[in-house]
Tab-separated table of C-alpha atoms in Angstrom:
chain	number	residue	atom	x	y	z
T	1	MET	CA	19.246	-25.486	-44.621
T	2	GLN	CA	19.090	-28.777	-42.553
T	3	ASN	CA	16.904	-31.562	-44.277
T	4	SER	CA	14.286	-31.698	-41.485
T	5	ARG	CA	13.935	-27.905	-41.709
T	6	LYS	CA	13.508	-28.153	-45.565
T	7	GLN	CA	10.965	-30.944	-44.860
T	8	LYS	CA	9.044	-28.735	-42.483
T	9	LEU	CA	9.158	-25.892	-45.006
T	10	MET	CA	7.701	-28.041	-47.662
T	11	ILE	CA	4.748	-29.135	-45.344
T	12	VAL	CA	3.996	-25.476	-44.457
T	13	LEU	CA	3.857	-24.544	-48.166
T	14	PHE	CA	1.866	-27.514	-48.777
T	15	ILE	CA	-0.828	-26.537	-46.093
T	16	LEU	CA	-0.874	-23.174	-47.641
T	17	PHE	CA	-1.244	-24.463	-51.340
T	18	GLY	CA	-3.709	-27.141	-50.383
T	19	SER	CA	-5.990	-24.994	-48.211
T	20	ALA	CA	-5.772	-22.205	-51.280
T	21	VAL	CA	-6.754	-24.871	-53.894
T	22	THR	CA	-9.621	-26.238	-51.801
T	23	VAL	CA	-11.184	-22.867	-50.885
T	24	GLY	CA	-10.631	-21.618	-54.497
T	25	LEU	CA	-12.688	-24.780	-55.831
T	26	VAL	CA	-15.292	-24.290	-53.305
T	27	LEU	CA	-15.608	-20.519	-54.171
T	28	TYR	CA	-15.582	-21.359	-57.752
T	29	ALA	CA	-18.602	-23.841	-57.295
T	30	PHE	CA	-20.549	-21.253	-55.309
T	31	ASN	CA	-19.665	-18.417	-57.548
T	32	GLN	CA	-23.176	-16.939	-58.131
T	33	GLY	CA	-24.318	-17.673	-54.830
T	34	LEU	CA	-21.743	-15.455	-53.039
T	35	ASN	CA	-23.077	-12.197	-54.706
T	36	VAL	CA	-25.249	-10.309	-52.376
T	37	PHE	CA	-27.486	-9.209	-55.350
T	38	PHE	CA	-28.363	-9.502	-58.935
T	39	THR	CA	-27.671	-6.743	-61.474
T	40	PRO	CA	-30.614	-5.697	-63.854
T	41	THR	CA	-28.502	-7.255	-66.768
T	42	GLU	CA	-28.369	-10.738	-64.713
T	43	ILE	CA	-32.229	-10.574	-64.241
T	44	VAL	CA	-32.882	-9.756	-67.825
T	45	ASP	CA	-30.638	-12.643	-68.700
T	46	GLY	CA	-32.769	-14.985	-66.660
T	47	LYS	CA	-30.035	-15.800	-64.038
T	48	ALA	CA	-32.441	-15.057	-61.038
T	49	SER	CA	-35.916	-16.914	-60.973
T	50	THR	CA	-39.023	-14.740	-61.005
T	51	GLY	CA	-41.507	-15.101	-58.317
T	52	GLN	CA	-38.663	-15.977	-55.678
T	53	ASN	CA	-37.197	-13.578	-53.265
T	54	ILE	CA	-34.101	-12.207	-54.486
T	55	ARG	CA	-32.037	-8.956	-53.981
T	56	ILE	CA	-31.351	-6.485	-56.884
T	57	GLY	CA	-28.531	-3.826	-57.075
T	58	GLY	CA	-27.936	-0.991	-59.280
T	59	MET	CA	-28.053	2.881	-59.628
T	60	VAL	CA	-31.314	4.826	-59.167
T	61	LYS	CA	-31.885	6.118	-62.667
T	62	GLN	CA	-31.582	9.957	-62.767
T	63	GLY	CA	-35.056	11.385	-63.178
T	64	SER	CA	-36.862	8.197	-62.666
T	65	LEU	CA	-37.848	8.562	-59.078
T	66	VAL	CA	-41.731	9.113	-58.693
T	67	LYS	CA	-42.842	10.129	-55.128
T	68	ASP	CA	-45.624	12.784	-55.600
T	69	GLY	CA	-49.117	11.794	-56.637
T	70	LEU	CA	-48.586	8.111	-55.238
T	71	LYS	CA	-50.186	6.959	-52.109
T	72	GLY	CA	-48.386	7.694	-48.794
T	73	ALA	CA	-44.880	6.296	-48.512
T	74	HIS	CA	-45.158	4.589	-51.676
T	75	ILE	CA	-42.462	5.238	-54.277
T	76	GLU	CA	-41.469	3.946	-57.847
T	77	PHE	CA	-38.154	4.281	-59.590
T	78	VAL	CA	-35.818	2.387	-62.136
T	79	THR	CA	-32.654	0.658	-61.210
T	80	THR	CA	-30.056	0.743	-63.910
T	81	ASP	CA	-26.511	-0.783	-64.501
T	82	PHE	CA	-26.349	1.195	-67.544
T	83	ASN	CA	-26.941	-1.672	-69.622
T	84	GLU	CA	-30.374	-3.096	-68.574
T	85	GLU	CA	-33.098	-1.382	-66.491
T	86	ILE	CA	-35.707	-2.766	-64.092
T	87	PRO	CA	-38.479	-0.747	-62.613
T	88	VAL	CA	-38.949	-0.888	-58.793
T	89	ALA	CA	-41.821	-0.243	-56.559
T	90	PHE	CA	-41.588	0.190	-52.774
T	91	THR	CA	-43.680	1.123	-49.744
T	92	GLY	CA	-41.935	2.049	-46.674
T	93	VAL	CA	-39.031	3.864	-44.935
T	94	LEU	CA	-36.079	4.742	-46.950
T	95	PRO	CA	-32.426	5.191	-45.873
T	96	ASP	CA	-31.093	8.821	-45.867
T	97	LEU	CA	-28.728	8.086	-48.450
T	98	PHE	CA	-31.339	6.955	-50.978
T	99	ARG	CA	-31.450	9.257	-53.996
T	100	GLU	CA	-31.328	9.546	-57.766
T	101	GLY	CA	-27.983	8.607	-59.138
T	102	GLN	CA	-26.887	6.492	-55.966
T	103	GLY	CA	-26.410	2.846	-55.695
T	104	VAL	CA	-29.435	0.853	-54.135
T	105	VAL	CA	-29.821	-2.712	-53.165
T	106	ALA	CA	-33.514	-4.041	-52.778
T	107	ASP	CA	-34.909	-7.140	-51.297
T	108	GLY	CA	-38.151	-8.405	-53.072
T	109	TYR	CA	-39.555	-10.341	-56.168
T	110	ILE	CA	-40.407	-9.746	-59.625
T	111	ASP	CA	-44.201	-9.755	-60.190
T	112	ALA	CA	-46.111	-10.787	-63.410
T	113	ASP	CA	-45.787	-7.374	-64.830
T	114	GLY	CA	-41.917	-7.496	-64.477
T	115	VAL	CA	-41.846	-4.827	-61.879
T	116	PHE	CA	-39.641	-5.623	-58.884
T	117	GLN	CA	-41.845	-5.436	-55.600
T	118	ALA	CA	-39.351	-4.417	-53.013
T	119	THR	CA	-39.846	-5.288	-49.459
T	120	SER	CA	-36.868	-3.346	-48.037
T	121	ILE	CA	-34.375	-0.954	-49.617
T	122	LEU	CA	-30.902	-0.398	-48.662
T	123	ALA	CA	-28.405	2.472	-50.029
T	124	LYS	CA	-25.032	1.487	-51.473
T	125	HIS	CA	-22.530	4.303	-51.104
T	126	ASP	CA	-19.311	4.083	-53.446
T	127	GLU	CA	-15.800	4.403	-52.405
T	128	ASN	CA	-15.684	8.203	-53.254
T	129	TYR	CA	-15.558	10.523	-50.236
T	130	MET	CA	-15.846	14.210	-51.014
T	131	SER	CA	-16.194	17.289	-48.756
T	132	SER	CA	-19.432	18.933	-49.152
T	133	GLU	CA	-17.801	22.270	-50.015
T	134	VAL	CA	-15.947	20.710	-52.985
T	135	LYS	CA	-19.100	18.982	-54.047
T	136	ALA	CA	-21.091	22.136	-54.152
T	137	ALA	CA	-18.336	24.050	-55.878
T	138	LEU	CA	-18.023	21.226	-58.512
T	139	GLU	CA	-21.823	21.245	-58.954
T	140	ALA	CA	-21.674	25.043	-59.360
T	141	GLY	CA	-19.021	24.921	-61.841
T	142	ALA	CA	-20.837	22.121	-63.956
T	143	LYS	CA	-23.943	24.416	-64.155
T	144	LYS	CA	-21.887	27.339	-65.382
T	145	GLN	CA	-20.452	25.215	-67.872
T	146	THR	CA	-23.866	23.783	-69.255
T	147	LYS	CA	-25.071	27.489	-69.211
T	148	ALA	CA	-22.397	28.547	-71.177
T	149	ALA	CA	-22.980	25.579	-73.581
T	150	VAL	CA	-26.655	26.837	-73.864
T	151	ASN	CA	-25.552	30.397	-74.615
T	152	LEU	CA	-23.465	29.256	-77.432
H	1	MET	CA	20.537	-7.538	-39.640
H	2	TRP	CA	20.531	-11.450	-39.305
H	3	GLN	CA	22.336	-11.132	-36.018
H	4	TRP	CA	19.824	-8.809	-34.800
H	5	PHE	CA	16.966	-11.196	-36.037
H	6	TYR	CA	18.566	-14.178	-34.069
H	7	LYS	CA	18.967	-12.090	-31.076
H	8	LEU	CA	15.397	-11.269	-31.036
H	9	GLY	CA	14.737	-14.878	-31.118
H	10	SER	CA	16.015	-14.975	-27.458
H	11	PRO	CA	13.597	-14.342	-24.838
H	12	LYS	CA	15.809	-12.647	-22.607
H	13	TYR	CA	17.018	-10.335	-25.259
H	14	PHE	CA	13.437	-9.489	-26.452
H	15	TYR	CA	12.557	-8.589	-22.574
H	16	ASP	CA	15.604	-6.355	-22.304
H	17	MET	CA	15.064	-4.561	-25.661
H	18	THR	CA	11.395	-3.977	-25.032
H	19	SER	CA	12.193	-2.555	-21.676
H	20	GLY	CA	13.861	0.379	-23.286
H	21	LEU	CA	11.563	0.523	-26.373
H	22	LEU	CA	8.127	0.607	-24.581
H	23	PRO	CA	8.573	4.218	-23.285
H	24	TRP	CA	9.069	5.555	-27.043
H	25	LEU	CA	6.306	3.471	-28.095
H	26	TYR	CA	4.097	5.013	-25.681
H	27	THR	CA	4.954	8.541	-26.477
H	28	ILE	CA	4.739	8.094	-30.290
H	29	THR	CA	1.333	6.239	-29.970
H	30	PHE	CA	0.040	9.005	-27.701
H	31	PHE	CA	1.020	11.619	-30.017
H	32	LEU	CA	-0.277	9.762	-33.188
H	33	LEU	CA	-3.541	9.188	-31.494
H	34	ILE	CA	-4.076	12.871	-30.377
H	35	VAL	CA	-3.385	14.226	-33.878
H	36	GLY	CA	-5.296	11.578	-35.751
H	37	VAL	CA	-8.474	12.006	-33.393
H	38	VAL	CA	-8.416	15.643	-33.273
H	39	TRP	CA	-7.564	16.057	-37.087
H	40	GLY	CA	-10.234	13.341	-38.075
H	41	LEU	CA	-13.011	14.573	-35.840
H	42	MET	CA	-12.685	18.148	-35.804
H	43	PHE	CA	-10.706	19.484	-38.950
H	44	ALA	CA	-11.533	17.011	-41.739
H	45	PRO	CA	-14.408	18.250	-43.838
H	46	PRO	CA	-17.799	16.460	-43.671
H	47	ASP	CA	-18.688	14.137	-46.658
H	48	TYR	CA	-21.215	15.443	-49.204
H	49	GLN	CA	-23.473	12.472	-48.665
H	50	MET	CA	-22.953	11.126	-45.291
H	51	GLY	CA	-22.225	14.388	-43.237
H	52	ASP	CA	-20.244	13.552	-40.161
H	53	ASN	CA	-21.366	9.911	-40.349
H	54	TYR	CA	-18.402	8.923	-42.392
H	55	ARG	CA	-15.924	9.887	-39.537
H	56	ILE	CA	-16.361	6.462	-38.323
H	57	ILE	CA	-13.776	5.340	-40.940
H	58	TYR	CA	-11.054	6.990	-38.765
H	59	ILE	CA	-11.478	3.674	-36.551
H	60	HIS	CA	-13.113	1.421	-38.923
H	61	VAL	CA	-10.702	1.318	-41.576
H	62	PRO	CA	-7.425	1.193	-39.424
H	63	ALA	CA	-8.877	-1.544	-37.280
H	64	ALA	CA	-9.795	-3.727	-40.332
H	65	SER	CA	-6.359	-3.249	-41.931
H	66	LEU	CA	-4.910	-4.135	-38.546
H	67	ALA	CA	-7.035	-7.417	-38.100
H	68	LEU	CA	-5.601	-8.478	-41.486
H	69	GLY	CA	-1.910	-7.425	-40.810
H	70	ALA	CA	-2.184	-9.058	-37.525
H	71	TYR	CA	-3.292	-12.293	-39.051
H	72	ALA	CA	-0.433	-12.099	-41.492
H	73	MET	CA	2.079	-11.499	-38.758
H	74	MET	CA	0.673	-14.501	-36.774
H	75	ALA	CA	1.020	-16.691	-39.897
H	76	ALA	CA	4.587	-15.630	-40.333
H	77	MET	CA	5.382	-16.304	-36.725
H	78	ALA	CA	3.384	-19.864	-37.027
H	79	ALA	CA	5.625	-20.795	-40.069
H	80	MET	CA	8.897	-19.764	-38.242
H	81	HIS	CA	7.911	-21.687	-35.278
H	82	LEU	CA	7.111	-24.840	-37.324
H	83	ILE	CA	10.119	-24.582	-39.566
H	84	TRP	CA	12.896	-23.228	-37.214
H	85	LYS	CA	11.255	-24.014	-33.687
H	86	ILE	CA	11.989	-20.336	-32.655
H	87	LYS	CA	10.509	-20.098	-29.218
H	88	MET	CA	9.909	-16.131	-29.312
H	89	ALA	CA	8.019	-16.803	-32.643
H	90	ASP	CA	5.487	-18.936	-30.885
H	91	ILE	CA	5.268	-16.574	-27.978
H	92	VAL	CA	4.308	-13.618	-30.515
H	93	ALA	CA	2.101	-15.802	-32.316
H	94	LYS	CA	0.423	-16.784	-29.066
H	95	VAL	CA	-0.214	-13.135	-27.883
H	96	ILE	CA	-1.386	-11.890	-31.387
H	97	ALA	CA	-4.672	-14.227	-31.493
H	98	PRO	CA	-6.618	-12.418	-28.973
H	99	VAL	CA	-5.430	-9.082	-29.915
H	100	GLY	CA	-5.756	-9.458	-33.632
H	101	GLY	CA	-9.414	-10.758	-32.867
H	102	MET	CA	-10.369	-7.681	-30.879
H	103	PHE	CA	-9.307	-5.470	-33.893
H	104	CYS	CA	-11.452	-7.808	-36.065
H	105	ALA	CA	-14.248	-7.313	-33.658
H	106	VAL	CA	-13.817	-3.454	-33.552
H	107	ALA	CA	-14.011	-3.359	-37.276
H	108	LEU	CA	-17.180	-5.465	-37.266
H	109	PHE	CA	-19.051	-3.403	-34.633
H	110	THR	CA	-18.037	-0.023	-36.023
H	111	GLY	CA	-18.912	-1.138	-39.552
H	112	SER	CA	-22.355	-2.323	-38.265
H	113	PHE	CA	-23.022	0.956	-36.301
H	114	TRP	CA	-22.081	2.657	-39.485
H	115	GLY	CA	-24.256	0.598	-41.848
H	116	LYS	CA	-27.395	1.318	-39.995
H	117	PRO	CA	-27.555	5.146	-40.863
H	118	THR	CA	-26.065	4.958	-44.228
H	119	TRP	CA	-27.065	1.585	-45.847
H	120	GLY	CA	-30.098	1.156	-43.712
H	121	THR	CA	-29.111	-2.161	-42.002
H	122	TYR	CA	-26.729	-3.192	-39.302
H	123	TRP	CA	-26.041	-6.417	-40.885
H	124	ILE	CA	-25.987	-8.036	-44.520
H	125	TRP	CA	-24.458	-11.440	-45.423
H	126	ASP	CA	-22.271	-10.005	-48.300
H	127	ALA	CA	-18.896	-11.442	-49.259
H	128	ARG	CA	-16.667	-8.729	-47.487
H	129	ILE	CA	-18.726	-8.692	-44.209
H	130	THR	CA	-19.093	-12.638	-43.930
H	131	SER	CA	-15.434	-13.294	-44.657
H	132	THR	CA	-14.443	-10.557	-41.923
H	133	LEU	CA	-16.767	-12.517	-39.476
H	134	ILE	CA	-14.981	-15.652	-40.569
H	135	LEU	CA	-11.638	-14.119	-39.603
H	136	LEU	CA	-12.906	-13.450	-36.249
H	137	PHE	CA	-14.026	-16.949	-35.755
H	138	ILE	CA	-10.512	-18.265	-36.991
H	139	TYR	CA	-8.904	-15.660	-34.367
H	140	MET	CA	-11.087	-17.280	-31.575
H	141	GLY	CA	-10.537	-20.803	-32.951
H	142	VAL	CA	-6.724	-20.483	-33.016
H	143	ALA	CA	-6.707	-19.239	-29.328
H	144	ALA	CA	-8.872	-21.948	-28.312
H	145	LEU	CA	-7.193	-24.725	-30.116
H	146	ARG	CA	-3.945	-23.632	-28.279
H	147	ASN	CA	-5.666	-23.891	-25.017
H	148	ALA	CA	-7.220	-26.966	-25.609
H	149	TYR	CA	-3.944	-28.820	-25.314
H	150	ASP	CA	-2.194	-29.482	-21.830
H	151	SER	CA	1.112	-29.377	-23.477
H	152	THR	CA	2.467	-26.061	-24.511
H	153	SER	CA	4.456	-27.456	-27.484
H	154	ALA	CA	1.397	-29.634	-28.836
H	155	GLY	CA	-0.950	-26.483	-28.473
H	156	ALA	CA	1.638	-24.565	-30.329
H	157	LYS	CA	1.924	-26.823	-33.180
H	158	ALA	CA	-1.744	-27.101	-33.662
H	159	ALA	CA	-2.395	-23.441	-33.500
H	160	ALA	CA	0.087	-22.843	-36.047
H	161	VAL	CA	-1.296	-25.408	-38.403
H	162	LEU	CA	-4.746	-23.814	-38.008
H	163	THR	CA	-3.239	-20.488	-38.474
H	164	LEU	CA	-1.669	-21.435	-41.827
H	165	VAL	CA	-4.783	-22.858	-43.001
H	166	GLY	CA	-6.555	-19.781	-42.116
H	167	VAL	CA	-4.143	-17.432	-44.255
H	168	VAL	CA	-6.355	-18.425	-47.330
H	169	ASN	CA	-8.940	-16.036	-45.842
H	170	LEU	CA	-6.833	-12.994	-46.190
H	171	PRO	CA	-6.955	-12.441	-49.989
H	172	ILE	CA	-10.806	-13.247	-49.952
H	173	ILE	CA	-11.300	-10.579	-47.563
H	174	ARG	CA	-9.155	-8.228	-49.418
H	175	TYR	CA	-10.620	-8.842	-52.969
H	176	SER	CA	-14.232	-9.846	-51.749
H	177	VAL	CA	-15.397	-6.568	-52.969
H	178	ASP	CA	-14.006	-6.974	-56.532
H	179	TRP	CA	-14.740	-10.604	-57.010
H	180	TRP	CA	-18.453	-10.267	-56.050
H	181	ASN	CA	-21.319	-7.889	-55.726
H	182	THR	CA	-21.346	-6.586	-52.219
H	183	LEU	CA	-23.155	-3.959	-50.306
H	184	HIS	CA	-19.701	-2.875	-48.875
H	185	GLN	CA	-18.031	-0.313	-50.973
H	186	SER	CA	-14.854	-1.301	-52.976
H	187	ALA	CA	-11.418	0.182	-51.911
H	188	SER	CA	-11.084	3.920	-52.129
H	189	ASN	CA	-8.498	5.306	-54.557
H	190	LEU	CA	-5.972	7.686	-52.525
H	191	SER	CA	-3.842	10.124	-54.055
H	192	LEU	CA	-2.197	13.032	-52.760
H	193	ARG	CA	-3.151	15.372	-55.682
H	194	ALA	CA	-6.864	14.367	-55.518
H	195	VAL	CA	-9.012	17.372	-55.397
H	196	GLY	CA	-12.653	16.004	-55.943
H	197	ALA	CA	-13.210	12.540	-54.714
H	198	ASN	CA	-10.897	11.187	-51.763
H	199	PRO	CA	-8.853	14.344	-50.942
H	200	PRO	CA	-5.876	14.284	-48.812
H	201	GLU	CA	-7.655	16.273	-46.016
H	202	ILE	CA	-10.050	13.469	-45.653
H	203	TRP	CA	-7.655	10.425	-45.743
H	204	ILE	CA	-4.450	11.724	-44.222
H	205	PRO	CA	-6.194	11.683	-40.692
H	206	ALA	CA	-6.938	7.997	-41.273
H	207	PHE	CA	-3.266	7.225	-41.847
H	208	PHE	CA	-2.347	8.899	-38.346
H	209	MET	CA	-5.238	6.687	-36.903
H	210	GLY	CA	-3.651	3.690	-38.673
H	211	PHE	CA	-0.153	4.376	-37.116
H	212	ALA	CA	-1.700	5.099	-33.735
H	213	LEU	CA	-3.833	1.821	-33.737
H	214	LEU	CA	-0.572	0.170	-34.847
H	215	GLY	CA	1.317	1.583	-31.951
H	216	LEU	CA	-1.528	0.163	-29.577
H	217	PHE	CA	-1.407	-3.300	-31.220
H	218	LEU	CA	2.452	-3.335	-30.855
H	219	ILE	CA	2.160	-2.046	-27.154
H	220	ALA	CA	-0.353	-4.809	-26.573
H	221	ILE	CA	1.508	-7.605	-27.919
H	222	ILE	CA	4.732	-6.495	-26.430
H	223	LEU	CA	3.297	-6.483	-22.950
H	224	ARG	CA	1.488	-9.878	-23.363
H	225	ALA	CA	4.706	-11.373	-24.769
H	226	ARG	CA	6.653	-10.075	-21.826
H	227	ASN	CA	4.279	-11.712	-19.240
H	228	GLU	CA	4.482	-14.784	-21.486
H	229	ILE	CA	8.173	-14.797	-21.407
H	230	LEU	CA	8.179	-14.376	-17.617
H	231	VAL	CA	5.791	-17.324	-17.237
H	232	ARG	CA	7.595	-19.697	-19.641
H	233	GLU	CA	11.083	-18.845	-18.425
H	234	LYS	CA	10.325	-18.795	-14.739
H	235	ARG	CA	12.918	-21.465	-13.976
H	236	THR	CA	15.826	-19.673	-15.503
H	237	LEU	CA	18.299	-17.812	-13.590
H	238	TRP	CA	17.602	-14.305	-15.204
H	239	VAL	CA	13.879	-14.311	-14.709
H	240	GLN	CA	14.727	-15.432	-11.034
H	241	ASP	CA	17.142	-12.457	-10.622
H	242	LEU	CA	14.679	-9.890	-12.263
H	243	LEU	CA	11.835	-11.059	-9.830
H	244	GLN	CA	14.152	-10.944	-6.990
H	245	ASN	CA	15.336	-7.492	-7.875
H	246	GLU	CA	11.549	-6.288	-8.275
H	247	ILE	CA	10.636	-7.809	-4.975
H	248	GLU	CA	13.553	-5.865	-3.059
H	249	GLN	CA	12.604	-2.604	-4.878
H	250	SER	CA	9.186	-2.908	-3.679
H	251	ARG	CA	10.104	-3.526	-0.241
H	252	GLU	CA	12.655	-0.539	-0.147
H	253	PRO	CA	10.333	2.085	0.943
H	254	SER	CA	9.177	0.338	4.070
H	255	HIS	CA	12.987	0.151	5.104
H	256	HIS	CA	13.336	3.885	5.308
H	257	ALA	CA	10.091	4.290	7.104
């Protein structure tokens, strides 16, 4: 390669390297700030400040959702990351995908009792798409298996 | 291989070669689009949670992948132009910017309209979505910076440097869902033998759509590059001959009348 071309190649590589290092350091400095939500574990570890508006993200714990008996559109449930758990209270409209065992991201604050008072609720769906027929068949299969296990 | 590569660097060769290539590209793209749309919208099974809502992936995912791929291609062209001063590389880099930006906008809009019924919001400032919005701004910035110069070569150099700086955003977009907590899902695992999650009958139509959109992308940049060639080479003999022929052909019917 000609000398001038070699030089230009070095400049191009320098631009790529330089911008990668700069942005890498900026992202490293931001780190926590770039997460759109805190996990229950991070909240228990005190990484999020109480009383301040934050977002919490986790799974809606199976069997934790309480709707009936509460007033109007008020619901209560527990978010979990399978390590720590935070109770959540919310009054309002839920997204269609909200249900037990599904991901959830809630806006709000932690009150004095340690309950997350949500002002809005978003559903987080995972990367698994499944046809409704297959899902129904899988669930029927699982039921059969548990039945068989009970009979034993 | 190298000879073909050098030949492609000549605007005249690119123009002649694409004249023959375009009809094929139109046909293949049309076929892929029909198969992808019909298969994706009519025959792929509904998702167990989202029902038919999820079908927006057949445009959302290919558009987003192309927005990233187009940027990588634009950056490669920018580097080739900076290092080897290949004219054709700059022409291709120039025409990619608005087309890639368009695919990026499509990915953002379809994602937004998908977000409302599934997540419950049109927009959230999570790492994946924000970095993709930045990609759109970089695309627009590259195009605007080039046009800010009166001299073609100065604009080309400035746009090329900005394009290279923007490359750092690509891995950030790709890995944003792994590095940070996001509302956006992480990448789906695709396997031909999957039966439960992500079975082939759901993701294969997305591949057809991906290649169809790639075809649309190539058609758009080839047509734009051909226009740009005619403008930049307007003083050369071959372009003048070509235009002369076109004019004569368009006049012909009136002679017979």
